[in-house]
Tab-separated table of C-alpha atoms in Angstrom:
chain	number	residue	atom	x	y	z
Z	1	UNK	CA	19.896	30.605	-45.066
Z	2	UNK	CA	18.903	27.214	-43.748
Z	3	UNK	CA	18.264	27.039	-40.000
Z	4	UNK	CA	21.495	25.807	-37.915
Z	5	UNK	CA	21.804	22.822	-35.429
Z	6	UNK	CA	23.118	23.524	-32.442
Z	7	UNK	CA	26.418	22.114	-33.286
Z	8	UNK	CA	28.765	23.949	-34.739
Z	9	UNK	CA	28.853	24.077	-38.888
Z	10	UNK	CA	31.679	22.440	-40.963
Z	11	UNK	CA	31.185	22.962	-44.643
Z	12	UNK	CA	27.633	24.099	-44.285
Z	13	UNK	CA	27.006	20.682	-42.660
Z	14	UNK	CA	24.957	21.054	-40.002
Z	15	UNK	CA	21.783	22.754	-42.375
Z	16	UNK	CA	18.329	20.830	-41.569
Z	17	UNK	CA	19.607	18.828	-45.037
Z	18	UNK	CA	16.861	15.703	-45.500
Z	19	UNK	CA	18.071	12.881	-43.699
Z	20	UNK	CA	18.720	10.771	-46.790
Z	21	UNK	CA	21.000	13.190	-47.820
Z	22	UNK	CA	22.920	14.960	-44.730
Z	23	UNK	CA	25.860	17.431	-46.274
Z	24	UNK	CA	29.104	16.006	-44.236
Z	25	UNK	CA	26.660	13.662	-42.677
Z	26	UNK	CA	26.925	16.428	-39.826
Z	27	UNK	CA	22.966	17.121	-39.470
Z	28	UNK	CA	22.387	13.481	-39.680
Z	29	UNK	CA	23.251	14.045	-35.609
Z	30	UNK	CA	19.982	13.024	-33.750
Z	31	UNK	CA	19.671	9.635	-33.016
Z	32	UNK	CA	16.710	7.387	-32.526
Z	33	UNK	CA	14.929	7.443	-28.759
Z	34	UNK	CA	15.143	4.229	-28.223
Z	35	UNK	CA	18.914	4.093	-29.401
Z	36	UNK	CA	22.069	3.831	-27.375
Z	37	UNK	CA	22.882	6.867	-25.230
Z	38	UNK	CA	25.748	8.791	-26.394
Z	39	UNK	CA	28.935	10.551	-24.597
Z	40	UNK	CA	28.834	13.983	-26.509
Z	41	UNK	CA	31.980	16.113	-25.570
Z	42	UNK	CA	30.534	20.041	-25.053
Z	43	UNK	CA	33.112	22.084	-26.532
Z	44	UNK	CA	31.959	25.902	-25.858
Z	45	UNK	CA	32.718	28.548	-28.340
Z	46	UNK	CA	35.246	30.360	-26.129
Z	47	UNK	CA	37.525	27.508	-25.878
Z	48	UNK	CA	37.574	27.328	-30.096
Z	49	UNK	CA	38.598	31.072	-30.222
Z	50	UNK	CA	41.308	30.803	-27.364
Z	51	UNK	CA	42.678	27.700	-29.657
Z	52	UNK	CA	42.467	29.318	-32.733
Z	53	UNK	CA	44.001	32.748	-31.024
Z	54	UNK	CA	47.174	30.279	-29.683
Z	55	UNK	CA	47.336	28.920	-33.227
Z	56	UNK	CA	47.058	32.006	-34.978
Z	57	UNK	CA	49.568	33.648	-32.673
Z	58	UNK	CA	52.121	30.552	-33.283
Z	59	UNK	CA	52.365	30.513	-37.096
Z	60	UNK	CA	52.113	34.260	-37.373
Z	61	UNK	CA	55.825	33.812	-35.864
Z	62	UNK	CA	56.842	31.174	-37.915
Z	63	UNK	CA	56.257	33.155	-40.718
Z	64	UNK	CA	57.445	36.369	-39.394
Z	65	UNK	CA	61.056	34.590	-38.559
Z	66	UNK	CA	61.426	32.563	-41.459
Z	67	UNK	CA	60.511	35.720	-43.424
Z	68	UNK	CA	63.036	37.889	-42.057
Z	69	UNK	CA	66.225	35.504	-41.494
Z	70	UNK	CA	67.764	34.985	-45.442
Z	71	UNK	CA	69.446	31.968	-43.769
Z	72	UNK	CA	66.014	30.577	-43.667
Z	73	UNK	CA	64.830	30.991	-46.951
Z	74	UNK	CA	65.483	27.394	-48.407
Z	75	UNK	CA	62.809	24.531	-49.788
Z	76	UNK	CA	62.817	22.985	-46.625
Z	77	UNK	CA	62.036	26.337	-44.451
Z	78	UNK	CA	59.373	26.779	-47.165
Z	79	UNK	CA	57.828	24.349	-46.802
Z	80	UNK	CA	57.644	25.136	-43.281
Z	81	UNK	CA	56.565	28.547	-43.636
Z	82	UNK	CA	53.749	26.844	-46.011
Z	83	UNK	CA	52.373	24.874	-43.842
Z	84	UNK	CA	52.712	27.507	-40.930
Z	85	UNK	CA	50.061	29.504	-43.276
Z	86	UNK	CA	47.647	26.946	-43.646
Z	87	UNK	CA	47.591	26.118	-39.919
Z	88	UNK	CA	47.121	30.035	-39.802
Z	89	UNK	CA	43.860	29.856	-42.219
Z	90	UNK	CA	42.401	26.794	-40.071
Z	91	UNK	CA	42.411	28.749	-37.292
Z	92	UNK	CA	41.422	32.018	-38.754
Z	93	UNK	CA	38.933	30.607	-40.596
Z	94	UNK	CA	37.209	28.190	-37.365
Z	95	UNK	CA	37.566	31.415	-35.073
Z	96	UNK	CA	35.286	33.460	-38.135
Z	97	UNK	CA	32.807	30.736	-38.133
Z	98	UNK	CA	32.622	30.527	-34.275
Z	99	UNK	CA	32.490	34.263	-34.101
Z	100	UNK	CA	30.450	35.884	-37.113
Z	101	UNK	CA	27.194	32.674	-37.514
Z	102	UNK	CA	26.051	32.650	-34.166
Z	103	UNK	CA	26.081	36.571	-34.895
Z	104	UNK	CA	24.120	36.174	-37.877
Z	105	UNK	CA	21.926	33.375	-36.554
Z	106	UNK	CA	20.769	35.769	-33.639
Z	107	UNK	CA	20.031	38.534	-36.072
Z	108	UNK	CA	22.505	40.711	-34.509
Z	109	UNK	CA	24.275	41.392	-38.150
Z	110	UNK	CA	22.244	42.627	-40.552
Z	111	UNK	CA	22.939	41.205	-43.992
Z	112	UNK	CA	20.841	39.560	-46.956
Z	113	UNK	CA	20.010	35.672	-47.625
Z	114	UNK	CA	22.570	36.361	-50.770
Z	115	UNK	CA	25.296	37.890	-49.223
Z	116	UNK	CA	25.242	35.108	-46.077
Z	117	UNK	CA	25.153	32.554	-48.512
Z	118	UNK	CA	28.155	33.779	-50.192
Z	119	UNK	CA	29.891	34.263	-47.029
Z	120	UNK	CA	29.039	30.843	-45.886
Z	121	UNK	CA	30.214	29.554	-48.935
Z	122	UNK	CA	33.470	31.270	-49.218
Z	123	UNK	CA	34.084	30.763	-45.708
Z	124	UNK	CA	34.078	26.663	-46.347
Z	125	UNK	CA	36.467	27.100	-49.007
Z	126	UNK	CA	38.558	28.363	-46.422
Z	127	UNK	CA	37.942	25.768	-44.022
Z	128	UNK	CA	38.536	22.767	-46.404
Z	129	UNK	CA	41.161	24.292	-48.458
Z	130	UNK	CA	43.248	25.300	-45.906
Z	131	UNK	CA	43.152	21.523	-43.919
Z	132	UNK	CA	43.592	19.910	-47.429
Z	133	UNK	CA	47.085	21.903	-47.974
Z	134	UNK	CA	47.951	21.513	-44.114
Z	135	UNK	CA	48.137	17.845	-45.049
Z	136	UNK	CA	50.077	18.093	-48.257
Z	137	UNK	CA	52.545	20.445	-46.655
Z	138	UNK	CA	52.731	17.494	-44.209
Z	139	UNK	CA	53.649	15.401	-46.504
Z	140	UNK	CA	55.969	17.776	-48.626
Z	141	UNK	CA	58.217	18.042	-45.245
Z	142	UNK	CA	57.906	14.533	-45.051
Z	143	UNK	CA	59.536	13.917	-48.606
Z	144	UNK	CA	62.101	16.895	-47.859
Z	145	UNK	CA	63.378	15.111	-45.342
Z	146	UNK	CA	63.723	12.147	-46.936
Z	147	UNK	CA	65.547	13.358	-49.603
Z	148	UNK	CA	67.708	15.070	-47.638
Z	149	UNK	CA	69.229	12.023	-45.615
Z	150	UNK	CA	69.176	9.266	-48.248
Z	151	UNK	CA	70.301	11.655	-50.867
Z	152	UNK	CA	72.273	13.882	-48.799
Z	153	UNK	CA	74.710	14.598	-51.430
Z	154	UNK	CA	72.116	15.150	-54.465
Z	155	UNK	CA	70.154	17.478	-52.044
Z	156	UNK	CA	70.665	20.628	-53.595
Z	157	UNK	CA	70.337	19.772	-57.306
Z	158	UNK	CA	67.186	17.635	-56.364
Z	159	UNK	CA	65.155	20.110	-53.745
Z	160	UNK	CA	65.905	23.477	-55.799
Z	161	UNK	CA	64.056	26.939	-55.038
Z	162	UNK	CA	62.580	26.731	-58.587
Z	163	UNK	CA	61.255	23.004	-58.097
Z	164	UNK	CA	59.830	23.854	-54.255
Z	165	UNK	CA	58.745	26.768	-55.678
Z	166	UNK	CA	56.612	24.913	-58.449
Z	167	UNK	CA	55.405	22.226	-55.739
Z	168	UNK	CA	53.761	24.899	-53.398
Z	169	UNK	CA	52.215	26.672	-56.064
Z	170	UNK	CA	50.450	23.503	-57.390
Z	171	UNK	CA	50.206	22.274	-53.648
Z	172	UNK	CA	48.187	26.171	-52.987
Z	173	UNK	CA	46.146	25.596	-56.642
Z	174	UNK	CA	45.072	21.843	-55.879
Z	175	UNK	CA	43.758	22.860	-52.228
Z	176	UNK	CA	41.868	25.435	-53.567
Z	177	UNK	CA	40.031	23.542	-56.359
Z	178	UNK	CA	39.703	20.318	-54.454
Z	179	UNK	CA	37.561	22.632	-51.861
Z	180	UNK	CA	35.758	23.884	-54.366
Z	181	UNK	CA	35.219	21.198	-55.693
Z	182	UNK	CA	34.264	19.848	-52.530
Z	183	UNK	CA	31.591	22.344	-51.755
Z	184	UNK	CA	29.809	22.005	-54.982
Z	185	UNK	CA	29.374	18.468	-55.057
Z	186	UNK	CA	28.826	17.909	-51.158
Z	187	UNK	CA	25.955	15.179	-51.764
Z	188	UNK	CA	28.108	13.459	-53.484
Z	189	UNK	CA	29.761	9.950	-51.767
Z	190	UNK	CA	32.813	10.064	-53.718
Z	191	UNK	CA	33.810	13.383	-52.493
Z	192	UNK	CA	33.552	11.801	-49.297
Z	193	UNK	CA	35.989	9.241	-50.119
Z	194	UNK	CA	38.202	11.048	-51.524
Z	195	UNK	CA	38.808	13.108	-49.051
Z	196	UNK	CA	39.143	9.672	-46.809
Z	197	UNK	CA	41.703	7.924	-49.483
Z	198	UNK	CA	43.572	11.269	-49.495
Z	199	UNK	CA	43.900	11.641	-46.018
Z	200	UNK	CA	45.084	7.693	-46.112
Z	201	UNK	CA	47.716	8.396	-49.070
Z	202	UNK	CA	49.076	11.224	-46.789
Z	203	UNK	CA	49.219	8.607	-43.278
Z	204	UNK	CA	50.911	6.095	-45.360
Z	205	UNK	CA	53.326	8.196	-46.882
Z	206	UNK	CA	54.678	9.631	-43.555
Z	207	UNK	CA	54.624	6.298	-41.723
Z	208	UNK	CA	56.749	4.988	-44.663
Z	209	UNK	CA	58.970	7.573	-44.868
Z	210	UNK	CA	59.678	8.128	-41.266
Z	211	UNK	CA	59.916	4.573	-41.045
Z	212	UNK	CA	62.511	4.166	-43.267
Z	213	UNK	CA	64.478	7.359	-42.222
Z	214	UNK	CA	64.418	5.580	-38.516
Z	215	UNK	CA	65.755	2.644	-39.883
Z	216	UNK	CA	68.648	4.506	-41.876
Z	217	UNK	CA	69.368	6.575	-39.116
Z	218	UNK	CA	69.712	2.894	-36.607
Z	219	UNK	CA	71.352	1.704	-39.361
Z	220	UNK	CA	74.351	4.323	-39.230
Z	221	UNK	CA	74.245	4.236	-35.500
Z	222	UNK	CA	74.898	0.790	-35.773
Z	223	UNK	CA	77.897	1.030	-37.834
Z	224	UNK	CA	79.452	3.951	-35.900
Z	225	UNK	CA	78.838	2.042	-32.894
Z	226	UNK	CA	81.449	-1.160	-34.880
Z	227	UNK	CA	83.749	1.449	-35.125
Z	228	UNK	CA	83.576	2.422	-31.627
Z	229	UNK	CA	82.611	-0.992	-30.393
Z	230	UNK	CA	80.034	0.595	-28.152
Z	231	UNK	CA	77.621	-1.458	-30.172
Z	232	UNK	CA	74.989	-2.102	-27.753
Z	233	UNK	CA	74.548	1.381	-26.183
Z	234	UNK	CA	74.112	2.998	-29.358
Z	235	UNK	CA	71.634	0.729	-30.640
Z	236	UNK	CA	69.515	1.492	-27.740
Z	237	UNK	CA	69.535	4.936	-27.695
Z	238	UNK	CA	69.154	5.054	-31.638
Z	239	UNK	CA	66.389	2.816	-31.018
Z	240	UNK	CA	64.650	4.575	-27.859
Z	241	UNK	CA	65.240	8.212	-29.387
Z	242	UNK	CA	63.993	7.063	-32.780
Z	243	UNK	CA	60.930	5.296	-31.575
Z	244	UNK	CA	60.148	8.611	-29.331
Z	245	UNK	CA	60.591	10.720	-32.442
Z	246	UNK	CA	58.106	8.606	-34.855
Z	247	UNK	CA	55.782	8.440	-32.442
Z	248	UNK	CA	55.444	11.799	-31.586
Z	249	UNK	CA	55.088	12.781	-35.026
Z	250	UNK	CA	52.865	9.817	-36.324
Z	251	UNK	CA	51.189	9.861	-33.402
Z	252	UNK	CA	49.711	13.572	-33.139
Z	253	UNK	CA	49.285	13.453	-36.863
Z	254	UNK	CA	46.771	10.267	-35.953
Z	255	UNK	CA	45.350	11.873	-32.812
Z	256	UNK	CA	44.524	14.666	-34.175
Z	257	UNK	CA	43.150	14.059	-38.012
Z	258	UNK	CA	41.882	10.629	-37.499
Z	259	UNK	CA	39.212	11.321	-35.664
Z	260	UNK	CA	37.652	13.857	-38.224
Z	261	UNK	CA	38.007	12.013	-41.041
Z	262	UNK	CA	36.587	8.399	-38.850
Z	263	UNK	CA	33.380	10.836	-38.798
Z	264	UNK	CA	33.540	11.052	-42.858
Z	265	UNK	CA	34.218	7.533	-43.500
Z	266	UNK	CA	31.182	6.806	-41.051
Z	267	UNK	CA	28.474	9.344	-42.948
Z	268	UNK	CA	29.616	7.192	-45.938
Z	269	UNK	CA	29.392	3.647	-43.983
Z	270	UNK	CA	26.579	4.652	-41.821
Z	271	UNK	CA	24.724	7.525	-41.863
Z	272	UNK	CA	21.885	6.494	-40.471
Z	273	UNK	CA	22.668	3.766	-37.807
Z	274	UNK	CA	22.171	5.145	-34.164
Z	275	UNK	CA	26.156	3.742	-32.795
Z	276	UNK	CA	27.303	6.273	-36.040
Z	277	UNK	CA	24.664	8.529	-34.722
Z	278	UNK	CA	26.987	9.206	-31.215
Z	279	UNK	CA	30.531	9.624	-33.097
Z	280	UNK	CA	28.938	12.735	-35.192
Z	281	UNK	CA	27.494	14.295	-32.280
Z	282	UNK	CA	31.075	14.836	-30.906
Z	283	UNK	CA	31.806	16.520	-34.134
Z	284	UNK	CA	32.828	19.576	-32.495
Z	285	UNK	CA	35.706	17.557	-30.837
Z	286	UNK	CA	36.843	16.567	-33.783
Z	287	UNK	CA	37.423	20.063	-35.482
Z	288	UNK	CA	38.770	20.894	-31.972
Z	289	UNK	CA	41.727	18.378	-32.300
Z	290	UNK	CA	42.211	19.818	-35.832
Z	291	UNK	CA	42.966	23.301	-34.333
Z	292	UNK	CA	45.056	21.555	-31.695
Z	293	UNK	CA	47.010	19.832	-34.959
Z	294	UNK	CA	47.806	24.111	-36.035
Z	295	UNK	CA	49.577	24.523	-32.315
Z	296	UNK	CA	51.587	21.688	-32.431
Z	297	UNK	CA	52.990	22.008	-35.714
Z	298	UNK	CA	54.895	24.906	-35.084
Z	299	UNK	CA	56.397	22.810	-31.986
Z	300	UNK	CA	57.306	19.752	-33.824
Z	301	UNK	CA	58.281	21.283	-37.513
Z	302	UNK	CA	59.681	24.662	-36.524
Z	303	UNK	CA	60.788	25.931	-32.939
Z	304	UNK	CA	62.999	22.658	-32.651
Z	305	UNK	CA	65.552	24.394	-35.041
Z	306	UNK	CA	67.692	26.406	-33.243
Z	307	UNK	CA	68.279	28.792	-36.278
Z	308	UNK	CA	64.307	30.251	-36.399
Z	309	UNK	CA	64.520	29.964	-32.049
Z	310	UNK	CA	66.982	32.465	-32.596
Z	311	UNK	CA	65.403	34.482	-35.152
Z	312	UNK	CA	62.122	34.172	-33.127
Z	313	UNK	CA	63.988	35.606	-30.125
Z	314	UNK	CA	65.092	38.446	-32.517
Z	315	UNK	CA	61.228	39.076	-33.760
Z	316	UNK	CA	60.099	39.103	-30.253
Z	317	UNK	CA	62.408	41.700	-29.270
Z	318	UNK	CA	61.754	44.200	-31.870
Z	319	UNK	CA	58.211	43.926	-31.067
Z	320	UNK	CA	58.755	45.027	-27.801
């Protein structure tokens, strides 16, 4: 097993991997003397596991709810349960690595080159696959809701069980071969970028789509506000409320996978140049607004419907 930085690893990324060649461009993290100093954020292990331990304890409810009220079995609840799960396997998978390597690295598990190099690779399978499908189940709630306003009548005959069904099976299929995919060819640049572009495709779909679904949703303000004629009031709450809305959701979706993929479009860009050198170091920030992205979901895509609140209540109970 090659000898760990002291940062922790992504993907197998922070191996002593020659410089020329740096796997996530994660190792490529020590920058020249004479260089410019860096602000590296310290994020200690126990604050990862009490993240991923929030997160995990989140989505295990979203599940559990959405699993036991039938009202809540539709494509759009789904797709919410979906992406509940992969939030689930980021954290689960981030609290394994920050729990069972530094184990391994200290010699305190016993195990053989083999079998850790199995684990590790398995293990970043999990990590990539799972982010990969958070993102597409992003975007599949994005689309659901979509449909749902500016083709409010075709809804049902459009988002069917079957179809949904068939979209987070291929959404589940593609995450897991993309990682693999990803792990096999690490050195590769285009992997790289394509995990960039996809992560752009995904931004640019939600900003679109929200956009527009804003502007619809002004739009019939407007024209309930004619009928009214309370014109000007409702176009500034439509307006302030909307605004509030898109950037919440554009805006933690930004904050929080941005930064992590800015550190793969620099190991493409520049690998080597000491100013590149201080964003990886902070690596570990990155990943740690990633498991932030797995708490906040739930808030934004699930506990705002009053339905699963309920349902959640109901779960809660019974567990007491």
């Amino acid at each position: 097993m090659p000898v760990l930085g002291p940062e922790r690893r992504l993907l197998a990324s922070l191996s002593s991997a020659p410089p020329a060649a740096p796997r996530l461009g994660l190792a490529a993290n020590q920058t020249n003397q004479t260089g410019p100093q860096c602000l590296e954020v310290s994020i200690p292990d126990g604050l990862f596991l009490s993240l991923g331990l929030v997160s995990l304890v989140e989505n295990v409810l979203v599940v559990a709810a959405i699993a036991k009220n039938r009202n809540l079995h539709s494509p759009m609840y789904y797709f919410v349960c979906c992406l509940a799960v992969s939030d689930l396997l980021v954290s689960v998978s981030n609290m394994l690595e920050t729990a069972v390597l530094p184990l391994l690295e200290a010699g305190a598990l016993a195990a053989q080159a083999a079998v850790v190099q199995q684990l590790d690779n398995v293990m970043d399978v999990l990590i990539c696959g799972s982010m990969v499908s958070s993102l597409c189940f992003l975007g599949a709630i994005a689309v659901d809701r979509y449909v749902s306003i500016f083709y409010a009548l075709r809804y049902h005959s459009i988002v069917t069980l079957p179809r949904a069904g068939r979209a987070i099976a291929a959404i589940w299929a593609g995450s897991v071969l993309s990682s693999t995919l990803f792990i096999a060819y690490y050195h590769h640049t285009a992997v790289l970028l394509g995990l960039v572009s996809f992560f752009v495709a995904m931004l640019a779909l939600m900003a679109v789509l929200y956009v527009h679904m804003l502007a619809r949703a002004c739009q019939h303000g407007r024209h309930i506000a004619r009928l009214h004629k309370t014109q000007h009031p409702t176009r500034q709450g439509c307006g302030l409320k909307g605004a509030a809305t898109l950037t919440i959701l554009l805006g933690v979706f930004l904050l929080c996978w941005a930064p992590f993929f800015l550190h793969l479009s620099l190991v493409v860009l520049c690998p080597q140049h000491p100013t590149c050198g201080c964003v990886f170091k902070n690596v570990n920030l990155f990943l740690a607004l990633v498991i932030c992205n797995s708490i906040v979901d739930p808030l934004i895509y699930a506990f705002r419907s009053q339905e699963l609140r309920k349902t959640l209540q109901e779960v809660l109970q019974c567990s007491w």
